[in-house]
Coordinates of C-alpha atoms and ligand atoms in Angstrom, one line a residue:
X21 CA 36.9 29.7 -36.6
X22 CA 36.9 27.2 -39.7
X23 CA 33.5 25.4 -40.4
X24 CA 34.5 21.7 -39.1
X25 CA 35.2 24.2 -35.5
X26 CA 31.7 25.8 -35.8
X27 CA 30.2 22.4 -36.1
X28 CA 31.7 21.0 -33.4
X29 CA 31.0 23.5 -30.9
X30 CA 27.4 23.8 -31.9
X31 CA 27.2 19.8 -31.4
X32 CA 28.9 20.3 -28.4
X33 CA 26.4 22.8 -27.2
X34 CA 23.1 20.9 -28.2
X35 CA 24.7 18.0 -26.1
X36 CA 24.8 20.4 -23.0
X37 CA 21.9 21.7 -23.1
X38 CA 20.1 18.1 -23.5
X39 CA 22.0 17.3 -20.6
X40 CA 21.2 19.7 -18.8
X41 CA 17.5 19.0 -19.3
X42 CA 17.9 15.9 -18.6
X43 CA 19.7 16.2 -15.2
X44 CA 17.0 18.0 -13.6
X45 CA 14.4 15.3 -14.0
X46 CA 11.8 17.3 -15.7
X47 CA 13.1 18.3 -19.1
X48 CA 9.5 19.1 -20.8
X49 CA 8.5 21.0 -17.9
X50 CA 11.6 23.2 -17.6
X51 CA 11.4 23.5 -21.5
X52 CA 7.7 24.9 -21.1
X53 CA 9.0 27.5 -18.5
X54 CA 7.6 25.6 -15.3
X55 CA 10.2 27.2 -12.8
X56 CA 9.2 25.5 -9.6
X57 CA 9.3 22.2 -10.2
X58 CA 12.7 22.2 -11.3
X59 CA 14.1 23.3 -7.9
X60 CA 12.0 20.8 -5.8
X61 CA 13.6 17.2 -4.7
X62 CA 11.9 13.9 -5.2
X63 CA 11.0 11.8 -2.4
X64 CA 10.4 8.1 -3.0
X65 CA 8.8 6.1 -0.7
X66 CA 8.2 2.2 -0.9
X67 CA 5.0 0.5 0.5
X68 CA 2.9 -2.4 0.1
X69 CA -0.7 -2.4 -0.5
X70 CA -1.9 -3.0 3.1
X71 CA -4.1 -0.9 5.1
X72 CA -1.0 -0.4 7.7
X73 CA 0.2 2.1 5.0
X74 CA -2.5 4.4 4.8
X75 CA -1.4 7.8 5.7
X76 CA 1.0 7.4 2.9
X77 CA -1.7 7.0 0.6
X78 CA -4.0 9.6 2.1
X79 CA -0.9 11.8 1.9
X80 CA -0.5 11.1 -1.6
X81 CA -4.0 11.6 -2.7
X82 CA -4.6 14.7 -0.3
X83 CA -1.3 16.5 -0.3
X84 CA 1.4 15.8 -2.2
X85 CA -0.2 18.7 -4.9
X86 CA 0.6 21.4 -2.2
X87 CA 4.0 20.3 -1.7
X88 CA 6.9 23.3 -2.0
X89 CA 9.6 21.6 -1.4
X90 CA 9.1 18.3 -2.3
X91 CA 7.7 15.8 -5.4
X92 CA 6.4 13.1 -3.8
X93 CA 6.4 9.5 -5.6
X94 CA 4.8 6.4 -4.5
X95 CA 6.6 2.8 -4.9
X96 CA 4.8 -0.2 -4.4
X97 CA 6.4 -3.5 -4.0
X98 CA 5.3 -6.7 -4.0
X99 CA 7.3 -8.3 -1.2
X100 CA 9.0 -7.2 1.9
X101 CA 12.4 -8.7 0.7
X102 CA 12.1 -6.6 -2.6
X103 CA 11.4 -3.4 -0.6
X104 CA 13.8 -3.6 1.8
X105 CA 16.6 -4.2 -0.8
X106 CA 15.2 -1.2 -2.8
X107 CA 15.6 0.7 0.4
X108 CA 19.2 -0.9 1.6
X109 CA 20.4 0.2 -2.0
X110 CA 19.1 3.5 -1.9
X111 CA 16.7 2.9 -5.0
X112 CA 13.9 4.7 -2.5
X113 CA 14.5 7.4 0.2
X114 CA 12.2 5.7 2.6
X115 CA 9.3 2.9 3.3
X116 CA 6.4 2.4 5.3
X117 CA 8.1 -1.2 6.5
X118 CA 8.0 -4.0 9.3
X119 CA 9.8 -2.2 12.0
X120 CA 11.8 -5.2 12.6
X121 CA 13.1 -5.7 9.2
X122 CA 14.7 -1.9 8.8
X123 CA 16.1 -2.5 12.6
X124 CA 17.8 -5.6 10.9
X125 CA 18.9 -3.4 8.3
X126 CA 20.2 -0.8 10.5
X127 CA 22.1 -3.9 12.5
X128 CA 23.7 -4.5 9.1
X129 CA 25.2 -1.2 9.1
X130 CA 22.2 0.4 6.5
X131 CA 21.8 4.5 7.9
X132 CA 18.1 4.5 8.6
X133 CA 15.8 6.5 11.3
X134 CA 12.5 5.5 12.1
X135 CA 10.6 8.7 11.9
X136 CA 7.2 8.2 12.8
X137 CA 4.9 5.3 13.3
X138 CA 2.5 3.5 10.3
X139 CA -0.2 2.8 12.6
X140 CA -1.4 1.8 15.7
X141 CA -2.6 -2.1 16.9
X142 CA -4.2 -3.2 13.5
X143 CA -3.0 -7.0 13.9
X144 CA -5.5 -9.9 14.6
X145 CA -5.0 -13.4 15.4
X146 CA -7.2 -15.5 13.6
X147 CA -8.3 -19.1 13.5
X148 CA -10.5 -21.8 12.3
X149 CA -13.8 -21.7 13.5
X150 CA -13.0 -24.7 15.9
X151 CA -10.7 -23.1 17.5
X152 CA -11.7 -21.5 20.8
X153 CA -9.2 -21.0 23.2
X154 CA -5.0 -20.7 22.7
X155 CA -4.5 -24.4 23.8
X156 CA -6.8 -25.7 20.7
X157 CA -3.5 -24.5 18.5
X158 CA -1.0 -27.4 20.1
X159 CA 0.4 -29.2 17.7
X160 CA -1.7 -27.6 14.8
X161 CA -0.1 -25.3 11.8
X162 CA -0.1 -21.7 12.5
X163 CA 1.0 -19.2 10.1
X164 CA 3.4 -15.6 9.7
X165 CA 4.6 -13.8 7.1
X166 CA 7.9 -13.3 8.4
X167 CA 9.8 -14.7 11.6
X168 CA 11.3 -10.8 12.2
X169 CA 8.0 -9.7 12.4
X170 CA 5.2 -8.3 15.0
X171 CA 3.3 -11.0 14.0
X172 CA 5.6 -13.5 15.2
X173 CA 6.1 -11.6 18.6
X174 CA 2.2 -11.5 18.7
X175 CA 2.1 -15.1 18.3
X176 CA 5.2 -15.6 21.1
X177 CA 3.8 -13.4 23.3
X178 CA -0.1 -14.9 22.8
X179 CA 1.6 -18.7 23.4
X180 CA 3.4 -17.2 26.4
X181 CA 0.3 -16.1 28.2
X182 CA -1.3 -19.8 27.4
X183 CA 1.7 -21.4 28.9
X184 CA 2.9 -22.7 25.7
X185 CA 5.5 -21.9 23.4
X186 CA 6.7 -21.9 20.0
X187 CA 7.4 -25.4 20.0
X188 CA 4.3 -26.6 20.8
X189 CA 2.5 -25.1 17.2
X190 CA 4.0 -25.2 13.7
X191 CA 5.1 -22.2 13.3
X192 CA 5.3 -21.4 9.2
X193 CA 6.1 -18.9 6.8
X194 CA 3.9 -17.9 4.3
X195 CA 3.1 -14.8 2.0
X196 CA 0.0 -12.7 3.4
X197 CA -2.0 -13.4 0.4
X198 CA -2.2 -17.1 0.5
X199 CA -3.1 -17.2 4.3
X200 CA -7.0 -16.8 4.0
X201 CA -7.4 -19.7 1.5
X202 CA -5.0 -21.9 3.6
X203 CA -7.2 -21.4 6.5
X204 CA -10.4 -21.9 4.7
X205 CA -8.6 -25.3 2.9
X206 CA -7.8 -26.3 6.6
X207 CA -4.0 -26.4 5.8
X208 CA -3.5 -24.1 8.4
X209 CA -5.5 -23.5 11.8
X210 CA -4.5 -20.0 12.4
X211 CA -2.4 -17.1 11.2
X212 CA -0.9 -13.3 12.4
X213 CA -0.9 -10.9 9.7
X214 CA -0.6 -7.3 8.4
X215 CA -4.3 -6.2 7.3
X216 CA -6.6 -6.4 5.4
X217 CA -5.7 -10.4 5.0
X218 CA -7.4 -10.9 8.4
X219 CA -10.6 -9.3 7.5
X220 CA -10.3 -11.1 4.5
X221 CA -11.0 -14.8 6.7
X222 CA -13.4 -13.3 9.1
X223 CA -15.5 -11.1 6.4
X224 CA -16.3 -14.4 3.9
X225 CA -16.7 -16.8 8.1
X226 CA -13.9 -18.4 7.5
X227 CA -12.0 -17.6 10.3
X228 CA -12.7 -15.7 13.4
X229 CA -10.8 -13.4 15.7
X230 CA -9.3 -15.2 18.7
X231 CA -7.2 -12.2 20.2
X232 CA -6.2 -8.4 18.8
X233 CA -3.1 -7.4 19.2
X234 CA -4.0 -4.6 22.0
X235 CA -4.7 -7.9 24.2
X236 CA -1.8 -9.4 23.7
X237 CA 0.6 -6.5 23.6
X238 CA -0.7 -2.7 24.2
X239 CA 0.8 -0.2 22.5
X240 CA 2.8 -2.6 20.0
X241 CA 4.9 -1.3 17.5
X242 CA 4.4 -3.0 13.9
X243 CA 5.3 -0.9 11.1
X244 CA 7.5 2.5 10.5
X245 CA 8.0 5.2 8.3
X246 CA 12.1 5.5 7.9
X247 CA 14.0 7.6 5.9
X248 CA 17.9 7.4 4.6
X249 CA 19.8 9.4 7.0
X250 CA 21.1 10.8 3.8
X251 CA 17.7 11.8 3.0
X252 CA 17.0 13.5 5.9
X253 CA 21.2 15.4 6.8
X254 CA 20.8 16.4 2.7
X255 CA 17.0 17.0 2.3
X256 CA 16.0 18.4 5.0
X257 CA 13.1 20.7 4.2
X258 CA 11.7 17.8 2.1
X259 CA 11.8 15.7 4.8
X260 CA 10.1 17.9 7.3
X261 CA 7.4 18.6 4.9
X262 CA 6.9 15.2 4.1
X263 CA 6.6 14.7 8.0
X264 CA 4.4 17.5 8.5
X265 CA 1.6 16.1 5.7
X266 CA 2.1 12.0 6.8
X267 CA 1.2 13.2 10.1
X268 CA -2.1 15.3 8.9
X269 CA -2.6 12.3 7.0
X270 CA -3.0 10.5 9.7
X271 CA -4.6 12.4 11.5
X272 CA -7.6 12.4 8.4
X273 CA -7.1 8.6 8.0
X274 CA -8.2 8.4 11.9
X275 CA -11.2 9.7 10.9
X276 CA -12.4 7.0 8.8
X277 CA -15.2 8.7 6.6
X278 CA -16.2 8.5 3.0
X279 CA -13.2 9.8 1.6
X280 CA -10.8 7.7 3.5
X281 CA -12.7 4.2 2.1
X282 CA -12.8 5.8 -1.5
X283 CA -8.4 6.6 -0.9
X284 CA -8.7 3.2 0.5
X285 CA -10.4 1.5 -2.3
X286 CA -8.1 3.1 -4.8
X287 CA -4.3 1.2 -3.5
X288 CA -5.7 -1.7 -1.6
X289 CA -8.6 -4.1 -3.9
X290 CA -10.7 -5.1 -1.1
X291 CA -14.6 -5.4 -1.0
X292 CA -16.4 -3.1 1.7
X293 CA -17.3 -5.4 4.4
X294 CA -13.0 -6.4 4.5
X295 CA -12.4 -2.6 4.7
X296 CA -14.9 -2.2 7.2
X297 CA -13.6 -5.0 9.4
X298 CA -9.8 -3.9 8.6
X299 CA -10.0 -0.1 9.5
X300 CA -11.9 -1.0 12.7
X301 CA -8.8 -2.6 14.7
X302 CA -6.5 -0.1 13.4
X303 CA -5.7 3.2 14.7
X304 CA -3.8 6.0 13.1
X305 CA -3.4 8.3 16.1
X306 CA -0.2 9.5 17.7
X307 CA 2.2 8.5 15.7
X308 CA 5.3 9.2 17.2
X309 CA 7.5 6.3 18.4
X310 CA 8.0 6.2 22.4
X311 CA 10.8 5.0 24.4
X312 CA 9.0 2.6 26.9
X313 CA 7.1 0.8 23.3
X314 CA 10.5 0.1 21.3
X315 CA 12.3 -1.1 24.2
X316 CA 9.7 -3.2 24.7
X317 CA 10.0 -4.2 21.4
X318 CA 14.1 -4.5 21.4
X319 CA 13.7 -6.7 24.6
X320 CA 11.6 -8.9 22.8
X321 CA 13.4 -9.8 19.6
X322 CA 16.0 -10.2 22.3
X323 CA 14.6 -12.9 24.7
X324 CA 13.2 -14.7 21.2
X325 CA 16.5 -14.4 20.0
X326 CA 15.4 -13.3 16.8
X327 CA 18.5 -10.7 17.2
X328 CA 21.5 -10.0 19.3
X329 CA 21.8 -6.8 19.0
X330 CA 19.2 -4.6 17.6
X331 CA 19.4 -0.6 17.6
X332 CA 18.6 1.1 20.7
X333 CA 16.3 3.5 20.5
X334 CA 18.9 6.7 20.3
X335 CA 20.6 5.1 17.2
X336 CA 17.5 4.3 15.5
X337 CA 14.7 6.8 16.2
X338 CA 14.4 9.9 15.3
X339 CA 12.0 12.2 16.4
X340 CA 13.2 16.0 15.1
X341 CA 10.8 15.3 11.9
X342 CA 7.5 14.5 14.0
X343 CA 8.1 16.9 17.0
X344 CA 8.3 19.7 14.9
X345 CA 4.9 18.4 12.7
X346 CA 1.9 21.0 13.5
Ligands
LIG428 ZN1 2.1 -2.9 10.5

């Protein structure tokens, strides 16, 4: 073998073995000997700072260190319309999300399975503090974050029962974080949102809670933890462990002690009495989706004609992960 031979294989093998490193995601780690973590898969998940995502957070701060299988990795978004593009594109493996906007994505031909639940009820309406009955809102601005959204069924469904309808209010779209100054500027009389931006009207008396959303719909479905179906036919084992702990984590964010505010505190910048408020009308028990509380859901974005053909529930959810959770 002539030198200019021995040079390039050398290069040749410094380049593999870089590459190598490299390709399994944790180059200094396997360089320092650290076996295990080079075998394990990484998990992202998208989520926006909002108390509906807490078990993900819990999970992350309580569990993710005794994971075997799995590396889990947090992505927080800023928008709905930038998560659910991260998630369509396969950017992240999953997303705590608006239910209705990963059905929409599934309508659009995007393999996704709703695994579990985020929460339970958790939505408020609320209003200016003139406001006292359903009827006050006619004619007056009223505000959602998204039209496919809970909150806009809440608001159909809370007009229904007044006998008024959609057309009677100005219904408008506006980001969740603007809505508690525009009802304390007067430039809207009400609004339906994902918490804490609720709390946030009613803990500074701006605002006050006209209905909760177990009045106006019980056992509503809001937000859901999907995976890619990719994720879950190639990843199994991850998957199921990620399950297994978002479930547990639920089950300790139920619980609502100490620890739970400080997890809280640490992904969500909130002051006490907002937390308080927001973990009071939300529950993190039984997560699983059921049959009767989808279709009622499907129906819905139906009759409101917010979609003509959503996922029925055997397309969509997916309950192998969450039935075999302990
Ligand atoms: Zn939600």
């Amino acid at each position: 073998m002539n030198k200019n031979i021995k040079k390039f294989m050398s290069a040749i093998l410094v380049t593999s073995i870089a590459f190598g490193l490299a390709a399994c995601g944790s180059g200094q780690k396997a360089a320092s000997g650290v076996e295990s973590t080079q075998k394990k898969d990484t998990i992202k998940i998208g989520y926006l700072p909002i108390t509906h995502a807490l078990p993900l957070y819990v999970e992350n701060e309580l569990a993710k260190d005794n994971f075997k299988e799995t590396n889990l990795e947090l992505v927080k978004f800023g928008s709905w319309p930038e998560l659910v593009d991260a998630l369509n594109t396969g950017k992240i493996d999953g997303a705590s999300v608006l239910i209705e906007l990963a059905m929409k994505a599934k309508e659009q031909g995007i393999d996704l399975k709703a695994v579990s639940l985020g929460h339970r009820d958790g939505n408020v309406a609320v209003v200016s503090p003139h406001i006292n009955n359903v009827s006050d809102l006619k004619g007056k601005n009223f505000a959602i974050p998204h039209r496919l959204s809970t909150h806009n069924i809440l608001l159909y469904k809370m007009l229904k029962k007044a006998g008024l309808s959609q057309a009677d209010v100005n219904v408008i779209e506006l980001p969740p974080a603007e809505m508690p100054a525009a009802l304390a500027e007067g430039r809207i009389s009400g609004y339906i949102v994902a918490e804490p931006f609720g709390a946030k009207a009613v803990a500074i008396n701006k605002g006050k809670v006209l209905l909760q959303s177990k009045d106006l719909w019980a056992d509503s479905v809001c937000c859901a933890l999907v995976l890619r179906d990719e994720f879950i036919k190639n990843h199994n084992d991850s998957a199921q462990e990620f399950v297994n702990e978002y479930v547990a984590a639920g089950e300790k964010a139920e619980t609502k002690d100490g620890q739970i505010h400080e997890i809280s505190s640490k992904y969500m910048k909130v002051d006490q009495k907002v937390l308080d408020l927001s973990l009071k009308w939300i529950s993190y028990n039984d997560l699983k989706i059921h049959e009767k509380d989808y279709d009622e859901l499907r129906n819905t974005l139906i009759e409101m004609n917010l979609s003509q053909n959503p996922p029925k529930y055997t397309e969509f959810v997916d309950n192998s992960l969450i039935n075999k959770a302990k």
